Every structure is written in C-alpha cells, then in structure tokens.
Amino acid sequence: MRLKILLVALLLGGCAIPASKPALAPTPATALGLVGAAAPAIDAQWWRVYDDPQLDRVVDDALAGNPTLATALARVRQASATLASRRSDNGPNATFDASQQYARLSGKYEIPPPFAGTTRFISQDQFNLDWTLDLFGRQRDAIEAARDSTRAAVLDVTAARLALAGSVVQAYVELARAERQAAIAQATIGARANSLRLVDVRVRNRLASGLETEAARTLLAQARLALVQAQASQALAKNALAALAGRGADYPATIAATRMRLDAPMALPATLPADLLARRADIAAALARIDAAAKGREVARKAFYPNVNLMALAGLQAIGIGNVLTGDAVTAGGGAAVHLPIFDNGRLKAQLAGATALVDLAIADYNERVVRAVREAADASARIGALDAERQRSREVVRGFSATGRLNAIRVSSGLDSKLDLVDNDVRTLAAQQDDADLAADAADARVALVMALGGGYDNRQETPR
C-alpha cells in the first residue's frame, strides 16, 4: 500500500511538469570557419621571449597584487563555499537540543495533578536525525551545478591572469615606444642645436640671413616638443604599469629603462587554428556556466517530484529534577515524511521557466564570446600582416630621407644650396623616424593582441578543482 501511494505521488508529480526547453544551442566551431590543423601551443610565460627581466618582474607584481585578480579569487572562494553547502545537503544531519527551565504549569490545560498549577523544573534533551533521500537526483544536480559554477570561477581567474599579463606587456610596449621616441627626439635636438650654431656663425659672417636662423630655431623647437611629448608618454606608461601591479605612486620610480626587443620572434600561427575555442579560458568558463545552468534547470524540474525525508529522535523529557534520569523520561521516535507539490499558483512552473531562461542566457553569452574570439584573432592576425608591410615601406622612407639629407648637406657645404633647402627634408626625416618607431611598437602590440586572442598560454588540459 505504501509503495502504491509513493508511485501515485510520483505519477502526479511527473504529469505536472510543463514542457520547457532551451531555445538556443551553442555555436559549433565548424560554423565559425575553424577547420584545419591545430597550431602549436603558446608558452604559459610567453612574455619572457622579450628577454627583459624588468618586464618579468612587473608581470609577477601584477599577478600578485592586482585588485581585479583579487576580486576573481574572492569569487572562487564564494563558489567553493556554495559547493560545500550543497554537498552538506546530500546526507544525514544530526542536531542536539537541550532546554532546562523553571516554569509554572497551567492548571487548566492537559497537565494532570499534582503538576497542574505548580512551578516545576522542566528538562528536555533531544538528539535529532534528519535525512532527505535524494530519490530523483535533485540534490545531486544541485551539487553538480555548484561544482560547474566553481569551475567557471576558477577559469575566470585563469582568464583574468592571462588578460592581466597581456595588459602589462602592452603597457610595457607603450613605455618602450615612448623611450624610442624620446631617444629620436634627443638625437634630433643635438643635431639641430649644432645646425643652429652653424647658422649663427654664417649669419655673423654675413653668409646667411636671419631667415635661416629662424628656420633652424623652429626645427629645434619642434624636436624639443617631440621630446616633451615622449617624456609625458613615458610617465603615463609607468603610471599604467603601477596601476596594473596594484601599487602606489612610488612604483614608477622603480621602473628603469626597458630592454625589450620589440621585434622578438614569436611562434604564432598565420591562420586561425582549428582549436581556437579550446585555447580560451574565458570560453571554457562560458561552457562551464552552460553546464551549471543546465544542472540548475534539472533542479527546478525535479522540484515537481515528491520529496521524501527520514526523521528520528531520542532524548529525555521530564518534569522535576528527580525524574530526569529515570527510565520513564526516555523519549524516542522515527518515521518518514513525503512532500508533494499539488497546487502552488504556478510557482514551480515559473521557477522552471526562469531556470530554462538562464540556460539560454548562458548559451547566448557563450555564442557571443566565441564570435568575439574569432574576430579578435582574425583582426590581430590581419593587423600583424598589414603592419609588417607598412614597416618595410617605412624603413625605405627613412633610408630615402636620410640619403636625401646627406646629399643636401653636401650641396649646402659646397655653396650650391641654401641652409633653408634642408628644412623640409629635416622635418620629414624626423616624422619618418617617429613613424617607424610607432610602427615597431604597433607591430609588437599586435603580436601581444594575437597571443591574447589565442588564449594567452591557457592549457585546456590543466586540472581545475572539482
């Protein structure tokens, strides 16, 4: 008879479950054009290819002290605590309750004489055992959902570490760019200051006019302006590195001149690798959240099923101090309770619909991330190719202006041309040198962007806490 009651309850619960399924599906890699062979893995400490110990130190400082990373780690601890809480629900729970008090017992209630209407010592000491049987796997699904959420949080930390390392390297590239711009400006200042002195000598000897002096001073002022701008960029880059490292205003003073090789060779694929999505920690985290949401939906679906709870108690109950330790004070009991939802104004249906919507949201987030990942990798790869071509042309421009400058200088020294004829070429030479330095830094930045787009050294085979 009891088995029949349980089966009827299960049937009633199962029939009441509404048909609610996710409307979206994760985008497959083949739909994104990711086909072909996998590319070599990226080293976890890929920035060491630049052979700059100071860069290694700043990256280590950032990974140890960045506030954003600390926030991600706190979320891992929070998710781990939730997982531990869900695990504690799947098993017996024992409690002990004790109460000792003096109380006046009612003379007009169920308590018989001689206790009715008197003040007595009342003792209650009771052990309780409670165990919810996970007959339909609802608690198991809740544990799995919490485990997947914890895995997603751990992967978020990995993604944050990779992104932080990339941001530090990009800020360091900006510092190296500013240093090279400053060096170009400084060398130009020396050359133009010397040129101004020569013009002054020519003016005193009445071999040149004041117009040439003003032109030389303008060129010198232009070079000094470029130096000021480069020095300001250096300060900003150092401040950015301090912020990324989670340090204060004293940290920039610890950053010396860079030794970074902007053109350091890096083993990067020329085309999008077929395993691009598997390389990304943020994509793996998004997949884990889909799993967590799917398990959460199962929890909501199985809430329609009966809930069976086993209960037991044993203890002592007595009125009067002398009766506490007698055999008649012993109390004990045990049994089972079944809870079956029948009518709840649509609460369980709404919870299932909401859980299903969370699955769709997780899938939509995943799909958005994979499309963005493909675009980031494609953009970075295309940018590298374009910058390499631009830099080749830029070097030709610098060589051309330098050669023109040397020829013009010979003509001026031979008296065939005026010093003014050097002005336009001098201005163009400085601009070309600055452009070439910018392109070198841009190319390094693009390679860093591609490294990050390819996962930044994430290894999808690494174990995460379960």
XYZ file of C-alpha atoms in Angstrom:
466
model
C 0.000 0.000 0.000
C 2.801 2.429 0.902
C 4.554 1.652 -2.359
C 1.333 2.340 -4.256
C 0.974 5.701 -2.533
C 4.550 6.630 -3.478
C 4.034 5.575 -7.090
C 0.803 7.565 -7.336
C 2.562 10.584 -5.867
C 5.402 10.208 -8.371
C 2.935 9.909 -11.250
C 1.050 13.005 -10.156
C 4.291 14.957 -9.796
C 5.663 13.813 -13.141
C 2.475 14.655 -15.018
C 2.541 18.190 -13.669
C 5.951 19.084 -15.172
C 5.489 21.587 -18.027
C 7.348 21.250 -21.323
C 10.034 23.939 -21.102
C 13.219 23.538 -23.141
C 16.090 25.917 -24.005
C 15.545 27.802 -27.259
C 19.258 28.248 -28.118
C 22.178 25.938 -28.844
C 25.941 26.577 -28.589
C 27.564 27.623 -31.872
C 29.796 24.816 -33.211
C 33.376 25.603 -34.196
C 32.733 24.473 -37.764
C 30.130 27.227 -38.158
C 32.862 29.781 -37.432
C 35.242 28.578 -40.127
C 37.600 26.936 -37.631
C 38.815 23.975 -39.636
C 42.188 22.510 -40.414
C 45.173 21.685 -38.239
C 45.822 22.884 -34.707
C 48.656 25.354 -34.155
C 51.481 24.876 -31.623
C 50.604 25.782 -28.049
C 51.686 29.132 -26.611
C 54.078 29.067 -23.670
C 52.445 29.978 -20.350
C 55.115 32.662 -19.787
C 55.254 33.864 -23.358
C 56.393 37.379 -22.407
C 59.855 36.026 -21.494
C 60.636 35.952 -25.209
C 61.303 39.687 -24.922
C 64.303 38.912 -22.680
C 63.640 41.803 -20.275
C 63.982 40.887 -16.559
C 62.229 44.096 -15.562
C 59.181 43.135 -17.618
C 59.160 39.731 -15.907
C 59.213 41.476 -12.525
C 56.329 43.798 -13.350
C 54.216 40.903 -14.638
C 54.925 38.971 -11.415
C 53.991 42.021 -9.329
C 50.722 42.410 -11.230
C 49.796 38.749 -10.859
C 50.457 39.029 -7.123
C 48.785 42.331 -6.315
C 46.209 43.412 -8.906
C 42.826 44.217 -7.253
C 40.810 42.835 -10.174
C 42.542 39.485 -9.781
C 41.833 39.563 -6.040
C 38.137 40.034 -6.839
C 38.155 36.997 -9.132
C 39.856 34.917 -6.422
C 37.207 36.004 -3.902
C 34.524 34.766 -6.295
C 36.268 31.381 -6.387
C 36.142 31.187 -2.594
C 32.476 32.151 -2.664
C 31.678 29.480 -5.265
C 33.638 26.874 -3.280
C 31.618 27.709 -0.169
C 28.388 27.290 -2.128
C 29.605 23.902 -3.365
C 30.399 22.815 0.192
C 26.932 23.925 1.278
C 25.255 21.910 -1.489
C 27.287 18.848 -0.569
C 26.211 19.152 3.054
C 22.549 18.909 1.976
C 23.101 15.467 0.446
C 23.324 13.360 3.596
C 22.099 12.965 7.161
C 22.084 15.932 9.524
C 22.180 15.449 13.301
C 21.360 18.087 15.903
C 21.094 18.261 19.666
C 18.610 20.459 21.505
C 18.577 20.995 25.261
C 16.279 23.097 27.428
C 16.382 23.476 31.223
C 13.975 25.890 32.910
C 11.638 26.572 35.803
C 8.089 27.248 34.644
C 4.589 27.481 36.068
C 2.426 24.777 34.566
C -1.128 25.679 33.701
C -3.815 24.297 35.988
C -6.424 24.464 33.221
C -4.642 22.566 30.475
C -3.700 18.982 29.764
C -1.109 18.616 32.519
C -2.557 16.397 35.308
C -2.200 16.802 39.090
C -0.055 17.095 41.069
C 1.839 19.192 38.465
C -1.073 21.323 37.271
C -0.939 24.842 38.580
C 2.530 24.464 40.140
C 6.014 25.767 39.356
C 8.345 22.982 38.356
C 11.750 22.283 36.831
C 11.311 21.131 33.213
C 14.113 19.342 31.323
C 14.208 18.488 27.622
C 17.309 16.954 25.982
C 16.915 15.575 22.477
C 19.042 14.224 19.627
C 17.538 14.681 16.148
C 18.417 12.940 12.899
C 17.144 14.224 9.558
C 17.923 12.787 6.130
C 16.353 13.855 2.858
C 16.514 10.947 0.433
C 17.720 12.062 -2.996
C 15.491 9.576 -4.827
C 15.288 11.579 -8.055
C 18.768 13.162 -8.120
C 17.702 16.725 -7.346
C 20.369 17.258 -4.708
C 22.960 15.582 -6.907
C 22.103 18.033 -9.701
C 22.396 20.940 -7.269
C 25.870 19.723 -6.307
C 26.864 19.384 -9.969
C 25.572 22.885 -10.689
C 27.638 24.281 -7.813
C 30.680 22.319 -8.997
C 30.341 23.706 -12.532
C 29.944 27.219 -11.134
C 33.117 26.746 -9.107
C 34.934 25.500 -12.202
C 33.731 28.586 -14.109
C 35.014 30.843 -11.318
C 38.415 29.127 -11.379
C 38.558 29.567 -15.145
C 37.629 33.232 -14.687
C 40.727 33.606 -12.519
C 42.825 31.959 -15.225
C 41.343 34.268 -17.865
C 41.933 37.284 -15.616
C 45.573 36.290 -15.111
C 46.113 35.899 -18.850
C 44.414 39.209 -19.631
C 46.395 40.947 -16.885
C 49.711 39.643 -18.198
C 48.754 40.822 -21.684
C 47.776 44.274 -20.399
C 51.101 44.610 -18.575
C 53.066 43.676 -21.699
C 51.044 46.113 -23.827
C 51.651 48.917 -21.310
C 55.343 47.997 -21.321
C 55.334 48.218 -25.117
C 53.956 51.741 -24.773
C 56.804 52.568 -22.395
C 59.333 51.193 -24.884
C 57.654 53.202 -27.655
C 57.914 56.409 -25.618
C 61.580 55.711 -24.843
C 62.389 55.260 -28.515
C 60.512 58.428 -29.429
C 62.416 60.283 -26.724
C 65.739 58.919 -27.998
C 64.910 60.034 -31.555
C 63.894 63.470 -30.316
C 67.040 63.769 -28.175
C 69.304 62.892 -31.090
C 67.422 65.320 -33.314
C 67.786 68.066 -30.699
C 71.567 67.574 -30.685
C 71.776 67.680 -34.469
C 69.533 70.727 -34.762
C 71.280 72.592 -31.952
C 74.543 72.076 -33.788
C 72.865 73.227 -37.000
C 71.652 76.384 -35.242
C 75.188 77.151 -34.078
C 76.481 76.786 -37.623
C 73.743 79.090 -38.929
C 74.635 81.665 -36.285
C 78.250 81.557 -37.421
C 77.161 82.024 -41.041
C 74.943 84.950 -40.057
C 77.792 86.656 -38.179
C 79.973 86.190 -41.260
C 77.144 87.555 -43.407
C 76.906 84.293 -45.316
C 73.306 83.651 -44.247
C 70.240 85.673 -43.343
C 68.109 85.864 -40.217
C 65.502 83.788 -42.053
C 67.790 80.762 -41.875
C 68.277 81.382 -38.148
C 64.525 81.382 -37.522
C 64.126 78.218 -39.572
C 66.839 76.462 -37.556
C 65.260 77.624 -34.270
C 61.861 76.335 -35.422
C 63.315 72.935 -36.188
C 64.996 72.822 -32.778
C 61.749 73.797 -31.044
C 59.916 71.077 -32.932
C 62.417 68.454 -31.730
C 62.160 69.709 -28.133
C 58.362 69.481 -28.329
C 58.653 65.880 -29.509
C 60.899 65.145 -26.512
C 58.406 66.649 -24.041
C 55.592 64.612 -25.560
C 57.649 61.424 -25.393
C 58.592 62.063 -21.764
C 54.922 62.603 -20.891
C 54.065 59.311 -22.561
C 56.779 57.584 -20.528
C 55.267 58.897 -17.291
C 51.779 57.758 -18.302
C 53.025 54.288 -19.247
C 54.788 53.899 -15.896
C 51.640 55.018 -14.064
C 49.648 52.432 -16.013
C 52.113 49.721 -15.006
C 51.849 50.800 -11.362
C 48.061 50.551 -11.502
C 48.203 47.117 -13.123
C 50.599 45.965 -10.412
C 48.242 47.305 -7.739
C 50.970 49.625 -6.408
C 51.144 53.271 -5.421
C 52.811 56.458 -6.621
C 56.279 55.222 -5.614
C 56.218 52.285 -8.024
C 57.047 54.209 -11.261
C 60.381 55.207 -9.725
C 61.350 51.521 -9.614
C 60.927 51.145 -13.379
C 64.190 51.770 -15.216
C 64.845 51.899 -18.959
C 63.395 48.978 -20.881
C 65.481 46.309 -22.553
C 62.573 44.949 -24.539
C 63.219 43.647 -28.044
C 60.108 44.797 -29.858
C 60.841 42.569 -32.843
C 61.446 39.429 -30.761
C 60.325 36.392 -32.781
C 57.183 34.654 -31.532
C 55.774 31.332 -32.771
C 52.326 32.497 -33.872
C 50.098 30.868 -36.499
C 49.486 32.689 -39.757
C 45.860 31.483 -39.889
C 43.181 30.826 -37.296
C 43.856 27.479 -35.578
C 41.124 24.866 -35.567
C 41.361 24.550 -31.779
C 40.992 28.285 -31.133
C 37.975 27.915 -28.819
C 39.694 25.250 -26.735
C 42.599 27.640 -26.146
C 40.493 30.319 -24.468
C 39.931 30.204 -20.706
C 37.001 32.618 -20.991
C 35.320 30.288 -23.497
C 35.877 27.334 -21.156
C 34.322 29.364 -18.325
C 31.305 30.156 -20.501
C 30.881 26.439 -21.270
C 31.063 25.634 -17.557
C 28.303 28.171 -16.922
C 26.137 26.468 -19.540
C 26.655 23.191 -17.665
C 25.831 24.871 -14.351
C 22.671 26.428 -15.781
C 21.596 23.097 -17.289
C 22.006 21.388 -13.923
C 20.128 24.233 -12.270
C 17.284 23.638 -14.700
C 17.245 19.967 -13.676
C 16.959 21.044 -10.046
C 13.948 23.196 -10.944
C 12.385 20.381 -12.995
C 12.795 17.781 -10.274
C 11.154 20.091 -7.742
C 7.876 18.711 -9.159
C 8.757 15.251 -7.832
C 7.950 14.070 -4.269
C 10.433 14.833 -1.520
C 10.970 12.004 0.986
C 12.521 12.806 4.343
C 13.559 10.340 7.087
C 13.412 11.577 10.679
C 14.406 10.135 14.047
C 14.732 11.497 17.577
C 15.814 10.246 21.002
C 16.146 12.048 24.284
C 14.913 12.784 27.798
C 11.845 14.756 28.852
C 10.833 15.181 32.477
C 9.106 17.442 34.966
C 11.093 17.696 38.166
C 14.810 17.313 38.729
C 14.490 13.879 40.259
C 12.693 12.472 37.213
C 15.266 13.448 34.564
C 17.413 10.326 34.793
C 14.651 7.784 35.198
C 13.672 5.257 32.571
C 10.267 6.810 32.042
C 11.899 10.089 30.960
C 13.240 8.476 27.801
C 11.524 9.537 24.561
C 12.233 8.306 21.039
C 10.612 8.260 17.651
C 11.197 7.877 13.966
C 9.442 7.863 10.640
C 9.230 9.278 7.159
C 7.591 12.310 5.608
C 6.605 12.820 1.972
C 6.162 16.254 0.448
C 4.366 16.524 -2.894
C 3.533 19.843 -4.558
C -0.029 19.868 -5.846
C -1.102 23.490 -6.207
C 1.259 26.433 -5.753
C -0.208 29.140 -8.016
C 2.382 28.367 -10.721
C 5.452 28.982 -8.544
C 7.315 25.828 -9.618
C 6.433 26.399 -13.281
C 7.787 29.931 -13.068
C 10.978 28.687 -11.426
C 11.453 26.102 -14.193
C 10.840 28.749 -16.873
C 13.357 31.026 -15.179
C 15.940 28.230 -14.951
C 15.417 27.453 -18.632
C 15.903 31.121 -19.487
C 19.185 31.068 -17.537
C 20.364 28.233 -19.797
C 19.532 30.353 -22.858
C 21.369 33.325 -21.332
C 24.453 31.190 -20.696
C 24.348 29.847 -24.261
C 23.868 33.349 -25.695
C 26.857 34.590 -23.676
C 28.934 31.663 -24.949
C 27.941 32.299 -28.566
C 28.780 35.983 -28.216
C 32.175 35.150 -26.746
C 33.122 32.668 -29.468
C 32.231 35.111 -32.239
C 34.243 37.813 -30.489
C 37.167 35.409 -30.002
C 37.274 34.578 -33.701
C 37.123 38.245 -34.637
C 39.863 39.194 -32.158
C 42.163 36.524 -33.548
C 41.370 37.406 -37.163
C 41.814 41.146 -36.556
C 45.133 40.681 -34.755
C 46.441 38.380 -37.477
C 45.418 40.794 -40.227
C 46.891 43.727 -38.322
C 50.239 41.956 -37.979
C 50.396 41.340 -41.718
C 49.488 44.943 -42.525
C 51.991 46.387 -40.032
C 54.814 44.208 -41.317
C 54.179 45.543 -44.822
C 53.910 49.142 -43.552
C 57.118 48.881 -41.584
C 59.021 47.618 -44.599
C 57.885 50.676 -46.544
C 58.590 52.911 -43.554
C 62.205 51.774 -43.414
C 62.566 52.589 -47.092
C 61.165 56.080 -46.424
C 63.618 56.678 -43.560
C 66.534 55.497 -45.679
C 65.384 57.735 -48.540
C 65.079 60.877 -46.408
C 68.422 60.155 -44.730
C 70.125 59.789 -48.095
C 68.470 62.981 -49.351
C 69.614 64.798 -46.220
C 73.229 63.750 -46.727
C 73.172 64.862 -50.379
C 71.580 68.198 -49.465
C 74.182 68.738 -46.747
C 76.928 68.228 -49.323
C 75.310 70.720 -51.662
C 74.926 73.277 -48.868
C 78.533 72.856 -47.747
C 79.595 73.314 -51.356
C 77.624 76.526 -51.572
C 75.252 75.142 -54.165
C 72.160 75.357 -51.935
C 70.948 77.398 -49.006
C 70.512 76.006 -45.488
C 66.800 76.606 -45.975
C 66.764 73.793 -48.510
C 67.443 71.362 -45.645
C 64.403 72.427 -43.617
C 61.706 70.478 -45.407
C 63.745 67.278 -45.631
C 64.785 67.586 -41.952
C 61.157 67.855 -40.857
C 60.178 64.861 -42.961
C 63.107 62.788 -41.662
C 62.080 63.273 -38.026
C 58.454 62.422 -38.830
C 59.555 59.304 -40.739
C 61.764 58.137 -37.860
C 58.936 58.668 -35.391
C 56.508 56.818 -37.655
C 58.922 53.904 -37.944
C 59.278 53.724 -34.154
C 55.480 53.805 -33.845
C 55.088 51.017 -36.375
C 57.618 48.854 -34.498
C 55.651 49.319 -31.282
C 52.343 48.793 -33.080
C 53.635 45.520 -34.513
C 54.704 44.348 -31.060
C 51.317 45.356 -29.655
C 49.550 43.439 -32.440
C 51.546 40.308 -31.664
C 50.588 40.610 -27.995
C 46.951 41.023 -29.047
C 47.187 37.855 -31.135
C 48.745 35.963 -28.237
C 45.809 37.017 -26.053
C 43.281 36.191 -28.781
C 44.811 32.705 -28.998
C 44.346 32.132 -25.275
C 47.476 33.690 -23.812
C 49.052 30.345 -22.943
C 45.961 28.683 -21.458
C 46.213 24.890 -21.411
C 42.771 23.270 -21.541
C 44.283 20.044 -20.228
C 45.121 21.602 -16.877
C 43.073 20.335 -13.974
C 40.625 22.537 -12.145
C 39.304 21.853 -8.620
C 36.331 19.504 -8.568
